[in-house]
Coordinates of C-alpha atoms in Angstrom, one line a residue:
M1 CA 17.7 133.8 -94.4
S2 CA 19.4 131.3 -96.7
N3 CA 17.8 128.3 -98.3
F4 CA 19.8 126.1 -96.0
H5 CA 18.6 127.8 -92.9
R6 CA 15.0 128.0 -94.2
G7 CA 15.2 124.2 -94.9
L8 CA 16.5 123.6 -91.3
A9 CA 13.7 125.7 -89.9
I10 CA 11.1 123.8 -91.9
L11 CA 12.6 120.4 -90.9
A12 CA 12.7 121.5 -87.2
F13 CA 9.0 122.7 -87.3
S14 CA 7.8 119.5 -89.1
S15 CA 9.7 117.4 -86.5
L16 CA 8.1 119.4 -83.7
A17 CA 4.6 119.1 -85.3
A18 CA 5.1 115.3 -85.7
F19 CA 6.1 115.0 -82.1
A20 CA 3.1 117.0 -80.9
A21 CA 0.8 114.7 -82.9
S22 CA 2.6 111.6 -81.6
P23 CA 1.3 109.3 -78.9
A24 CA 4.0 110.6 -76.6
A25 CA 2.3 114.0 -76.6
A26 CA -1.0 112.6 -75.2
A27 CA -1.3 113.2 -71.5
D28 CA -3.5 110.2 -70.8
P29 CA -1.8 106.8 -70.9
D30 CA -4.8 105.0 -72.3
E31 CA -5.2 107.6 -75.1
A32 CA -1.5 107.4 -75.8
E33 CA -1.7 103.6 -76.1
L34 CA -4.7 103.7 -78.3
L35 CA -3.1 106.2 -80.6
T36 CA -0.3 103.7 -81.2
H37 CA -2.9 101.3 -82.6
F38 CA -5.4 103.7 -84.2
D39 CA -5.2 106.9 -86.3
K40 CA -7.7 108.9 -84.2
V41 CA -9.1 108.7 -80.7
D42 CA -12.3 110.6 -79.7
V43 CA -12.9 111.0 -76.0
W44 CA -16.3 111.6 -74.3
H45 CA -17.1 111.6 -70.6
F46 CA -19.9 111.7 -68.0
P47 CA -19.4 112.9 -64.4
V48 CA -21.1 111.1 -61.5
D49 CA -21.5 112.9 -58.2
T50 CA -23.8 111.2 -55.7
T51 CA -24.1 111.5 -52.0
V52 CA -26.5 109.7 -49.7
R53 CA -26.8 111.1 -46.1
Y54 CA -29.6 109.1 -44.5
N55 CA -30.2 105.5 -43.8
D56 CA -32.1 103.4 -46.4
Q57 CA -32.2 106.3 -49.0
D58 CA -30.1 104.5 -51.5
A59 CA -29.1 105.9 -54.9
I60 CA -29.0 102.9 -57.4
V61 CA -28.9 104.0 -61.1
S62 CA -28.1 102.3 -64.4
R63 CA -27.2 104.6 -67.2
E64 CA -27.0 104.5 -71.0
L65 CA -25.2 107.5 -72.5
V66 CA -26.6 109.5 -75.4
F67 CA -24.1 111.4 -77.4
K68 CA -25.3 114.8 -78.5
P69 CA -25.2 117.3 -80.1
E70 CA -23.1 115.3 -82.6
A71 CA -22.4 111.6 -82.6
P72 CA -19.0 110.3 -81.7
K73 CA -16.6 109.6 -84.5
G74 CA -15.5 106.0 -84.8
E75 CA -16.3 102.8 -82.9
L76 CA -16.6 102.5 -79.1
C77 CA -13.3 100.9 -77.9
Y78 CA -13.1 101.3 -74.2
V79 CA -15.1 102.6 -71.3
R80 CA -13.0 103.6 -68.3
F81 CA -14.2 104.5 -64.8
D82 CA -12.0 107.1 -63.1
L83 CA -12.8 107.2 -59.3
L84 CA -12.3 110.6 -57.9
R85 CA -13.7 110.0 -54.4
G86 CA -15.6 107.2 -52.7
D87 CA -16.7 107.1 -49.1
G88 CA -18.9 104.6 -47.4
D89 CA -20.8 101.9 -49.3
Y90 CA -20.6 102.4 -53.1
G91 CA -20.1 100.4 -56.3
Y92 CA -19.8 101.1 -60.0
G93 CA -19.2 99.4 -63.3
F94 CA -20.9 97.0 -65.7
K95 CA -23.5 94.5 -64.5
P96 CA -21.9 91.1 -64.2
A97 CA -23.3 88.7 -66.8
T98 CA -26.0 86.5 -65.4
A99 CA -26.7 84.6 -68.5
P100 CA -24.4 83.6 -71.4
G101 CA -24.2 86.4 -73.9
E102 CA -22.4 89.6 -74.6
R103 CA -22.5 92.5 -72.1
K104 CA -23.6 95.9 -73.4
N105 CA -20.7 98.2 -72.9
T106 CA -22.9 101.3 -73.3
I107 CA -25.0 100.5 -70.1
W108 CA -23.3 100.8 -66.7
G109 CA -24.4 101.3 -63.2
T110 CA -23.6 102.9 -59.8
N111 CA -24.9 102.4 -56.3
V112 CA -24.4 104.6 -53.2
L113 CA -25.9 103.0 -50.1
K114 CA -26.4 104.2 -46.6
R115 CA -26.8 101.7 -43.8
G116 CA -26.7 102.1 -40.0
T117 CA -28.6 103.1 -37.0
V118 CA -30.0 106.4 -35.6
L119 CA -26.7 106.9 -33.8
D120 CA -24.6 106.0 -36.9
Q121 CA -25.5 108.7 -39.4
Y122 CA -22.4 108.9 -41.6
Y123 CA -22.8 109.3 -45.3
S124 CA -21.8 107.6 -48.5
T125 CA -20.5 109.4 -51.5
L126 CA -19.3 108.5 -55.0
K127 CA -17.5 110.9 -57.4
L128 CA -16.2 109.5 -60.7
N129 CA -15.8 110.3 -64.4
V130 CA -16.9 107.6 -66.9
V131 CA -14.6 108.1 -69.9
Y132 CA -15.5 106.7 -73.4
F133 CA -12.8 106.1 -75.9
F134 CA -13.9 106.0 -79.6
V135 CA -11.4 105.0 -82.2
E136 CA -11.0 105.3 -86.0
G137 CA -8.5 103.9 -88.5
P138 CA -6.9 100.7 -87.1
K139 CA -3.2 100.6 -87.9
S140 CA -3.0 96.8 -87.9
A141 CA -5.3 93.8 -88.2
T142 CA -5.0 93.1 -84.4
A143 CA -5.7 96.7 -83.3
K144 CA -9.2 96.0 -82.2
E145 CA -8.0 93.2 -79.9
I146 CA -6.4 96.0 -77.7
C147 CA -9.9 97.3 -77.0
A148 CA -11.2 93.9 -76.0
T149 CA -8.2 93.3 -73.8
K150 CA -8.5 96.7 -72.0
Q151 CA -12.2 96.3 -71.4
A152 CA -11.9 92.7 -70.1
A153 CA -9.3 93.6 -67.5
P154 CA -10.4 92.4 -64.0
T155 CA -10.3 95.9 -62.5
A156 CA -12.7 98.5 -61.3
Q157 CA -11.3 101.0 -63.8
A158 CA -12.4 98.7 -66.6
G159 CA -15.8 98.3 -65.0
N160 CA -15.4 94.7 -63.9
A161 CA -15.5 95.0 -60.1
Y162 CA -19.1 96.0 -59.7
K163 CA -20.6 95.1 -56.3
G164 CA -24.0 95.7 -54.9
P165 CA -27.5 96.1 -56.3
W166 CA -28.3 96.9 -59.9
A167 CA -31.2 99.1 -61.2
D168 CA -33.1 97.5 -64.0
L169 CA -34.6 100.8 -65.1
V170 CA -32.0 102.4 -67.5
T171 CA -31.7 106.2 -67.3
R172 CA -30.5 108.0 -70.4
V173 CA -28.0 110.7 -69.8
R174 CA -26.0 113.0 -72.1
A175 CA -22.3 112.6 -72.4
V176 CA -19.9 115.5 -72.7
H177 CA -17.4 115.7 -75.6
G178 CA -13.8 115.8 -74.5
W179 CA -11.9 115.3 -71.3
P180 CA -13.3 116.3 -67.8
A181 CA -12.0 119.6 -66.5
Q182 CA -8.9 119.2 -64.3
K183 CA -9.1 120.8 -60.8

């Protein structure tokens, strides 16, 4: 192989490697967007799978995630709620602010409620993944504003459409490093 061909091969390989590390290579649109503003994005998740089959046996939980065995790298940027399935009466997200002050973006809640009569025994179910995005190395002075904008969006995916009761007892649960398994 001549030096010219070797140089072309190295150039092609480095271009391919640069594309693979580029935001376009990220499969998730939020991760791809964050990679345009930050050097690194570290993803953690927690799966929720709750079903209530009988009347007045509600499942109302608030959670704070604990990151083990190692701590996440970077600062918490965005918490996203990916609804997989929801039937009946359910809600999820951050508790709406009742008093002036900053909301804790590490504590969120879910509720799955069952109401009805003896003849109306349907169930309620909620399956979702709560995805945490941690970021390192802002590429500009305004990069952190992207995190605040994404988290403040008035959508259920950003946790801002919570309805229903809230549990004041906070349960600590362990987050899983990486993306949820695709089925």
